[in-house]
Coordinates of N, CA and C and ligand atoms in Angstrom, one line a residue:
X1 N 13.6 100.5 113.0 CA 14.1 101.5 112.1 C 13.0 102.2 111.3
X2 N 12.9 103.5 111.4 CA 11.9 104.2 110.5 C 12.7 105.3 109.7
X3 N 11.9 106.0 108.9 CA 12.6 107.0 108.0 C 13.5 108.0 108.8
X4 N 12.9 108.5 109.9 CA 13.6 109.5 110.7 C 14.9 108.9 111.3
X5 N 14.8 107.7 111.9 CA 16.0 107.1 112.4 C 17.0 106.8 111.4
X6 N 16.5 106.4 110.2 CA 17.4 106.1 109.1 C 18.2 107.3 108.6
X7 N 17.5 108.5 108.6 CA 18.1 109.7 108.2 C 19.1 110.1 109.3
X8 N 18.8 109.9 110.5 CA 19.7 110.2 111.6 C 21.0 109.4 111.5
X9 N 20.9 108.1 111.1 CA 22.1 107.3 111.0 C 22.9 107.8 109.8
X10 N 22.3 108.1 108.7 CA 23.1 108.6 107.6 C 23.8 109.9 107.9
X11 N 23.1 110.8 108.7 CA 23.7 112.0 109.1 C 25.0 111.8 109.9
X12 N 25.1 110.7 110.7 CA 26.3 110.5 111.5 C 27.5 110.2 110.6
X13 N 27.3 109.7 109.4 CA 28.5 109.3 108.6 C 28.7 110.1 107.3
X14 N 27.8 111.1 107.1 CA 28.0 111.8 105.8 C 28.3 113.3 106.1
X15 N 28.9 113.9 105.1 CA 29.1 115.4 105.2 C 27.8 116.1 105.0
X16 N 27.7 117.3 105.4 CA 26.4 118.1 105.4 C 25.9 118.1 103.9
X17 N 26.8 118.3 103.0 CA 26.4 118.4 101.6 C 25.8 117.1 101.1
X18 N 26.4 116.0 101.4 CA 25.9 114.7 101.0 C 24.6 114.4 101.7
X19 N 24.5 114.7 103.0 CA 23.3 114.5 103.8 C 22.1 115.3 103.2
X20 N 22.4 116.5 102.7 CA 21.3 117.3 102.1 C 20.8 116.6 100.8
X21 N 21.7 116.0 100.1 CA 21.3 115.2 98.9 C 20.4 114.1 99.3
X22 N 20.8 113.3 100.4 CA 20.1 112.2 100.9 C 18.7 112.6 101.3
X23 N 18.6 113.8 101.9 CA 17.3 114.3 102.4 C 16.4 114.6 101.2
X24 N 17.0 115.2 100.2 CA 16.2 115.5 99.0 C 15.7 114.3 98.2
X25 N 16.6 113.3 98.2 CA 16.3 112.0 97.5 C 15.1 111.3 98.3
X26 N 15.2 111.4 99.6 CA 14.2 110.8 100.5 C 12.8 111.4 100.2
X27 N 12.8 112.7 100.2 CA 11.6 113.5 99.9 C 11.0 113.2 98.6
X28 N 11.9 113.2 97.6 CA 11.5 112.8 96.2 C 10.9 111.4 96.1
X29 N 11.6 110.5 96.7 CA 11.3 109.1 96.7 C 9.9 108.9 97.4
X30 N 9.7 109.6 98.5 CA 8.4 109.4 99.1 C 7.2 110.0 98.3
X31 N 7.5 111.1 97.6 CA 6.5 111.7 96.7 C 6.1 110.6 95.6
X32 N 7.2 110.0 95.0 CA 6.9 109.0 94.0 C 6.2 107.7 94.6
X33 N 6.6 107.4 95.8 CA 5.9 106.2 96.4 C 4.4 106.4 96.6
X34 N 4.1 107.7 96.9 CA 2.6 108.0 97.1 C 2.0 107.9 95.7
X35 N 2.6 108.5 94.7 CA 2.1 108.6 93.4 C 1.8 107.2 92.8
X36 N 2.8 106.3 93.0 CA 2.7 104.9 92.4 C 2.3 103.8 93.4
X37 N 1.7 104.3 94.6 CA 1.2 103.3 95.6 C 2.3 102.3 96.0
X38 N 3.5 102.7 96.2 CA 4.5 101.8 96.6 C 4.6 101.7 98.1
X39 N 5.4 100.8 98.6 CA 5.5 100.7 100.1 C 6.4 101.9 100.6
X40 N 5.8 102.8 101.3 CA 6.4 104.0 101.7 C 7.5 103.8 102.7
X41 N 7.3 102.8 103.6 CA 8.3 102.5 104.6 C 9.6 101.9 103.9
X42 N 9.4 101.0 103.0 CA 10.6 100.5 102.3 C 11.3 101.6 101.5
X43 N 10.6 102.4 100.7 CA 11.1 103.4 99.9 C 11.8 104.5 100.8
X44 N 11.2 104.9 101.9 CA 11.7 105.9 102.7 C 13.0 105.5 103.4
X45 N 13.0 104.3 104.0 CA 14.2 103.8 104.7 C 15.4 103.6 103.7
X46 N 15.1 103.0 102.5 CA 16.1 102.8 101.5 C 16.7 104.1 101.0
X47 N 15.8 105.0 100.7 CA 16.3 106.3 100.2 C 17.2 107.0 101.3
X48 N 16.8 107.0 102.5 CA 17.5 107.6 103.6 C 18.9 107.0 103.8
X49 N 19.0 105.7 103.4 CA 20.3 105.0 103.7 C 21.1 104.7 102.4
X50 N 20.5 105.2 101.2 CA 21.1 104.7 99.9 C 22.6 105.1 99.7
X51 N 23.0 106.2 100.3 CA 24.4 106.6 100.1 C 25.2 106.5 101.4
X52 N 24.7 105.6 102.3 CA 25.3 105.5 103.6 C 26.8 105.3 103.5
X53 N 27.3 104.5 102.6 CA 28.7 104.2 102.5 C 29.5 105.1 101.5
X54 N 28.8 106.1 101.0 CA 29.4 106.9 99.9 C 30.8 107.6 100.3
X55 N 30.9 107.9 101.6 CA 32.1 108.6 102.0 C 33.1 107.7 102.8
X56 N 32.8 106.4 102.8 CA 33.8 105.5 103.4 C 34.9 105.2 102.4
X57 N 36.1 104.9 102.9 CA 37.2 104.8 101.9 C 37.1 103.5 101.1
X58 N 37.6 103.7 99.9 CA 37.4 102.6 98.9 C 38.0 101.3 99.3
X59 N 39.1 101.3 100.0 CA 39.7 100.1 100.5 C 38.7 99.3 101.4
X60 N 38.1 100.1 102.3 CA 37.1 99.5 103.2 C 36.0 98.9 102.4
X61 N 35.5 99.6 101.4 CA 34.3 99.1 100.6 C 34.7 97.9 99.8
X62 N 36.0 97.9 99.3 CA 36.4 96.7 98.6 C 36.5 95.5 99.5
X63 N 37.0 95.7 100.7 CA 37.1 94.6 101.7 C 35.7 94.0 102.0
X64 N 34.7 94.9 102.2 CA 33.4 94.4 102.4 C 32.9 93.5 101.3
X65 N 33.2 93.9 100.1 CA 32.7 93.1 98.9 C 33.5 91.8 98.8
X66 N 34.8 91.9 99.0 CA 35.7 90.7 99.0 C 35.2 89.7 100.0
X67 N 34.8 90.2 101.2 CA 34.5 89.2 102.3 C 33.1 88.8 102.3
X68 N 32.3 89.4 101.4 CA 30.8 89.0 101.4 C 30.7 87.7 100.6
X69 N 29.8 86.8 101.1 CA 29.6 85.6 100.3 C 28.4 85.7 99.3
X70 N 27.8 86.8 99.2 CA 26.8 86.9 98.2 C 26.9 88.1 97.2
X71 N 27.8 89.0 97.5 CA 28.0 90.1 96.5 C 29.0 89.7 95.4
X72 N 28.7 90.0 94.2 CA 29.5 89.6 93.0 C 30.9 90.3 93.1
X73 N 31.9 89.6 92.9 CA 33.3 90.1 93.0 C 33.7 91.0 91.8
X74 N 32.9 90.8 90.7 CA 33.3 91.6 89.5 C 33.0 93.1 89.7
X75 N 32.3 93.4 90.7 CA 32.1 94.9 91.0 C 33.4 95.6 91.1
X76 N 34.4 94.8 91.6 CA 35.7 95.4 91.8 C 36.5 95.7 90.5
X77 N 36.0 95.2 89.4 CA 36.7 95.3 88.2 C 36.2 96.5 87.3
X78 N 35.1 97.1 87.8 CA 34.5 98.2 87.0 C 34.9 99.6 87.6
X79 N 33.9 100.4 87.7 CA 34.1 101.8 88.3 C 34.1 101.8 89.8
X80 N 34.9 102.5 90.5 CA 34.9 102.5 91.9 C 33.6 103.1 92.5
X81 N 33.0 103.9 91.7 CA 31.7 104.5 92.0 C 30.6 103.4 92.4
X82 N 30.9 102.2 91.9 CA 29.8 101.1 92.0 C 29.8 100.5 93.4
X83 N 30.9 100.7 94.2 CA 31.0 99.9 95.4 C 30.1 100.4 96.5
X84 N 29.8 101.7 96.6 CA 29.1 102.2 97.8 C 27.6 101.6 97.9
X85 N 27.0 101.3 96.9 CA 25.6 100.7 97.0 C 25.6 99.3 97.6
X86 N 26.3 98.4 96.9 CA 26.4 97.0 97.4 C 27.0 96.9 98.8
X87 N 28.2 97.6 99.0 CA 28.9 97.6 100.3 C 28.0 98.2 101.4
X88 N 27.3 99.3 101.0 CA 26.4 100.0 101.9 C 25.3 99.1 102.4
X89 N 24.7 98.4 101.4 CA 23.6 97.4 101.8 C 24.1 96.4 102.8
X90 N 25.3 95.9 102.5 CA 25.9 94.8 103.4 C 26.1 95.4 104.8
X91 N 26.7 96.6 104.9 CA 26.9 97.2 106.2 C 25.6 97.5 106.9
X92 N 24.6 97.9 106.2 CA 23.3 98.3 106.8 C 22.7 97.0 107.4
X93 N 22.8 95.9 106.6 CA 22.2 94.6 107.0 C 22.9 94.2 108.4
X94 N 24.2 94.3 108.4 CA 24.9 93.9 109.6 C 24.7 94.8 110.8
X95 N 24.8 96.2 110.6 CA 24.7 97.1 111.7 C 23.4 97.3 112.2
X96 N 22.4 97.4 111.4 CA 21.0 97.8 111.8 C 20.0 96.6 111.8
X97 N 20.6 95.4 111.5 CA 19.7 94.2 111.5 C 18.5 94.4 110.5
X98 N 18.7 95.1 109.4 CA 17.6 95.2 108.5 C 17.6 93.9 107.6
X99 N 16.5 93.2 107.6 CA 16.5 91.9 106.9 C 15.6 92.0 105.6
X100 N 14.8 93.1 105.5 CA 13.9 93.3 104.4 C 14.7 93.4 103.1
X101 N 14.5 92.4 102.2 CA 15.2 92.3 101.0 C 14.9 93.5 100.1
X102 N 13.7 93.9 100.1 CA 13.3 95.0 99.2 C 14.1 96.3 99.5
X103 N 14.3 96.5 100.8 CA 15.1 97.7 101.3 C 16.6 97.5 100.9
X104 N 17.1 96.3 101.2 CA 18.5 96.1 100.9 C 18.8 96.1 99.4
X105 N 17.9 95.6 98.6 CA 18.1 95.6 97.2 C 18.0 97.1 96.6
X106 N 17.1 97.8 97.1 CA 17.0 99.2 96.7 C 18.3 100.0 96.9
X107 N 18.9 99.7 98.0 CA 20.2 100.4 98.4 C 21.3 99.8 97.5
X108 N 21.3 98.5 97.4 CA 22.4 97.8 96.7 C 22.4 98.2 95.2
X109 N 21.3 98.3 94.5 CA 21.2 98.5 93.1 C 20.9 100.0 92.7
X110 N 21.0 100.9 93.7 CA 20.6 102.3 93.4 C 21.5 102.9 92.3
X111 N 22.7 102.5 92.2 CA 23.6 103.1 91.2 C 23.5 102.5 89.8
X112 N 23.5 101.1 89.8 CA 23.5 100.4 88.5 C 22.1 100.1 88.0
X113 N 21.1 100.0 88.8 CA 19.9 99.4 88.4 C 20.1 97.9 88.2
X114 N 19.1 97.1 87.8 CA 19.2 95.7 87.5 C 18.0 95.3 86.8
X115 N 18.0 94.2 86.1 CA 16.8 93.6 85.5 C 16.0 93.1 86.7
X116 N 14.7 93.2 86.6 CA 13.8 92.7 87.7 C 13.7 93.6 88.9
X117 N 13.9 94.9 88.8 CA 13.8 95.8 89.9 C 12.3 95.8 90.4
X118 N 12.1 95.9 91.7 CA 10.8 96.0 92.2 C 10.4 97.5 92.0
X119 N 9.1 97.8 92.3 CA 8.6 99.1 92.2 C 9.4 100.1 93.1
X120 N 9.7 99.6 94.3 CA 10.4 100.4 95.3 C 11.9 100.6 94.9
X121 N 12.5 99.6 94.3 CA 13.8 99.8 93.7 C 13.9 100.8 92.6
X122 N 12.9 100.8 91.7 CA 12.8 101.7 90.6 C 12.7 103.2 91.2
X123 N 11.9 103.3 92.2 CA 11.6 104.6 92.8 C 12.9 105.2 93.4
X124 N 13.6 104.4 94.1 CA 14.9 104.9 94.8 C 15.9 105.2 93.7
X125 N 16.0 104.4 92.7 CA 16.9 104.6 91.6 C 16.6 105.9 90.9
X126 N 15.4 106.1 90.6 CA 15.0 107.3 89.8 C 15.1 108.6 90.7
X127 N 14.7 108.5 92.0 CA 14.7 109.7 92.9 C 16.1 110.2 93.0
X128 N 17.1 109.3 93.0 CA 18.5 109.6 93.2 C 18.9 110.5 91.9
X129 N 18.4 110.1 90.8 CA 18.8 110.8 89.5 C 18.1 112.2 89.4
X130 N 16.8 112.3 89.9 CA 16.1 113.5 89.6 C 15.9 114.4 90.8
X131 N 16.5 114.1 91.9 CA 16.3 115.0 93.1 C 16.6 116.5 92.7
X132 N 15.9 117.4 93.3 CA 15.9 118.8 92.9 C 17.3 119.5 92.8
X133 N 18.3 118.9 93.5 CA 19.6 119.4 93.5 C 20.4 119.1 92.2
X134 N 19.9 118.1 91.4 CA 20.6 117.7 90.2 C 20.4 118.7 89.1
X135 N 21.4 119.0 88.3 CA 21.3 119.9 87.2 C 22.2 119.5 86.1
X136 N 21.6 118.7 85.2 CA 22.3 118.4 83.9 C 21.2 118.2 82.9
X137 N 21.6 118.3 81.6 CA 20.5 118.4 80.5 C 19.4 117.3 80.7
X138 N 19.8 116.0 80.9 CA 18.8 114.9 80.8 C 17.9 114.9 82.0
X139 N 18.2 115.7 83.0 CA 17.4 115.6 84.3 C 16.0 116.2 84.1
X140 N 15.8 117.1 83.2 CA 14.5 117.8 83.0 C 13.5 116.8 82.4
X141 N 13.9 116.1 81.4 CA 13.0 115.1 80.8 C 12.7 114.0 81.7
X142 N 13.8 113.6 82.5 CA 13.6 112.5 83.4 C 12.6 112.9 84.5
X143 N 12.6 114.1 84.9 CA 11.6 114.6 85.9 C 10.2 114.6 85.4
X144 N 10.1 115.0 84.1 CA 8.8 115.0 83.5 C 8.2 113.6 83.4
X145 N 9.1 112.7 82.9 CA 8.6 111.3 82.7 C 8.3 110.7 84.1
X146 N 9.0 111.1 85.1 CA 8.8 110.4 86.5 C 7.4 110.5 86.9
X147 N 6.7 111.6 86.6 CA 5.3 111.7 87.1 C 4.3 111.1 86.1
X148 N 4.8 110.7 84.9 CA 3.9 110.1 83.9 C 4.0 108.6 83.8
X149 N 5.2 108.1 83.8 CA 5.4 106.7 83.5 C 6.8 106.3 84.1
X150 N 6.7 105.6 85.3 CA 7.9 105.2 86.0 C 8.8 104.4 85.2
X151 N 8.3 103.4 84.5 CA 9.2 102.5 83.7 C 9.9 103.3 82.6
X152 N 9.2 104.1 81.9 CA 9.8 104.9 80.9 C 10.9 105.9 81.5
X153 N 10.6 106.4 82.6 CA 11.5 107.3 83.3 C 12.8 106.6 83.7
X154 N 12.7 105.4 84.2 CA 13.9 104.6 84.5 C 14.6 104.2 83.2
X155 N 13.9 103.8 82.2 CA 14.5 103.5 80.9 C 15.3 104.6 80.4
X156 N 14.7 105.8 80.4 CA 15.4 107.0 79.9 C 16.6 107.3 80.7
X157 N 16.5 107.2 82.1 CA 17.6 107.4 83.0 C 18.8 106.5 82.7
X158 N 18.5 105.2 82.5 CA 19.5 104.2 82.1 C 20.2 104.6 80.8
X159 N 19.3 104.9 79.8 CA 19.8 105.3 78.5 C 20.8 106.4 78.6
X160 N 20.4 107.5 79.3 CA 21.3 108.7 79.4 C 22.5 108.4 80.3
X161 N 22.4 107.5 81.3 CA 23.6 107.1 82.0 C 24.6 106.4 81.2
X162 N 24.1 105.4 80.4 CA 24.9 104.6 79.5 C 25.6 105.6 78.5
X163 N 24.8 106.5 77.9 CA 25.4 107.5 77.0 C 26.5 108.3 77.6
X164 N 26.2 108.8 78.8 CA 27.2 109.6 79.6 C 28.5 108.8 79.9
X165 N 28.3 107.6 80.3 CA 29.5 106.8 80.6 C 30.3 106.5 79.3
X166 N 29.6 106.2 78.2 CA 30.3 105.9 77.0 C 31.0 107.1 76.5
X167 N 30.4 108.3 76.6 CA 31.1 109.6 76.2 C 32.4 109.8 76.9
X168 N 32.5 109.3 78.1 CA 33.8 109.4 78.9 C 34.7 108.2 78.8
X169 N 34.3 107.3 77.9 CA 35.0 106.0 77.7 C 35.2 105.3 79.0
X170 N 34.1 105.2 79.8 CA 34.2 104.5 81.0 C 33.5 103.1 80.9
X171 N 33.9 102.2 81.7 CA 33.3 100.9 81.7 C 31.8 101.0 82.2
X172 N 31.0 100.1 81.8 CA 29.6 100.1 82.2 C 29.3 98.7 82.8
X173 N 28.8 98.7 84.0 CA 28.5 97.4 84.6 C 27.3 96.7 83.9
X174 N 27.4 95.4 83.7 CA 26.4 94.7 82.9 C 24.9 94.9 83.4
X175 N 24.8 95.0 84.8 CA 23.4 95.1 85.3 C 22.7 96.4 84.7
X176 N 23.5 97.4 84.4 CA 22.9 98.6 83.9 C 22.3 98.3 82.5
X177 N 23.1 97.5 81.7 CA 22.5 97.1 80.4 C 21.3 96.2 80.5
X178 N 21.4 95.3 81.5 CA 20.3 94.4 81.7 C 19.0 95.1 82.0
X179 N 19.2 96.1 82.9 CA 18.0 96.9 83.3 C 17.5 97.7 82.1
X180 N 18.4 98.3 81.3 CA 18.0 99.0 80.1 C 17.3 98.1 79.1
X181 N 17.8 97.0 78.9 CA 17.2 96.1 77.9 C 15.8 95.6 78.3
X182 N 15.7 95.3 79.6 CA 14.4 94.8 80.1 C 13.3 95.9 79.9
X183 N 13.7 97.1 80.2 CA 12.7 98.2 80.1 C 12.5 98.7 78.6
X184 N 13.4 98.4 77.7 CA 13.3 98.8 76.4 C 12.5 97.9 75.5
X185 N 12.7 96.6 75.7 CA 11.9 95.7 74.8 C 10.4 95.7 75.2
X186 N 9.6 95.6 74.2 CA 8.1 95.9 74.5 C 7.4 94.6 74.7
Ligands
DGI1 O1 26.0 108.4 94.8 P1 25.4 109.4 93.9 O2 26.4 110.4 93.4 O3 24.2 110.1 94.5 O4 24.8 108.7 92.6 P2 25.0 107.2 92.0 O5 25.1 106.2 93.2 O6 24.0 107.0 91.0 O7 26.5 107.2 91.4 C1 26.6 108.0 90.3 C2 27.8 107.7 89.4 O8 28.1 106.4 89.2 C3 27.4 108.3 88.1 O9 28.2 109.4 87.9 C4 27.5 107.3 87.1 C5 28.5 106.4 87.8 N1 28.6 105.0 87.3 C6 29.8 104.4 87.1 N2 29.7 103.2 86.6 C7 28.4 103.0 86.4 C8 27.7 104.1 86.8 N3 26.4 104.2 86.8 C9 25.7 103.1 86.3 N4 24.3 103.2 86.2 N5 26.3 102.0 85.8 C10 27.7 101.9 85.8 O10 28.3 100.9 85.4
FE2 FE1 24.9 106.6 95.3
FE3 FE1 22.7 109.4 95.9

């Protein structure tokens, strides 16, 4: 599997609109990977496959999580938006025989973040938030921070996501708080 074949696989299962997002995330993630000397192969493949399961039906995604012996079942008790990352990573591991943990983790945690994210995980997490197709108030500062300080950019992204979810009285998955806390304490 390389970045091109990963993009071709996501194209098979995504709408044109979603695939265009995936392509922008991949480009942005590779730019950041160069800037921060990250593993470009891991970043590129993970970015290309990060939303692989985004358009699969929620029942199917729930079943994948229920039947997995390593994914946490509490994912099912929060927002249904949370399922496509972990279920996608599981599907990708099974279908494409990808065993590289760093790639699977970057896909799994791209929505929530987590404490202890690798450089490559942080890059995919951030690239998904700041890709050029995004347009909401916090994205401008996040883009600026992304080229200056990767950790601060992730911290700010987590802060704004928490703020956004709270403003809508939505549940927030604990990994998001753990990621925020880790990057906030000095
Ligand atoms: O799949 P995308 O739309 O490209 O982006 P994503 O995977 O980051 O999903 C985004 C949505 O998930 C976003 O609107 C916020 C929402 N969400 C729901 N619950 C949580 C959450 N995001 C985080 N970080 N933590 C949550 O608990
Ligand atoms: Fe996503
Ligand atoms: Fe995405």
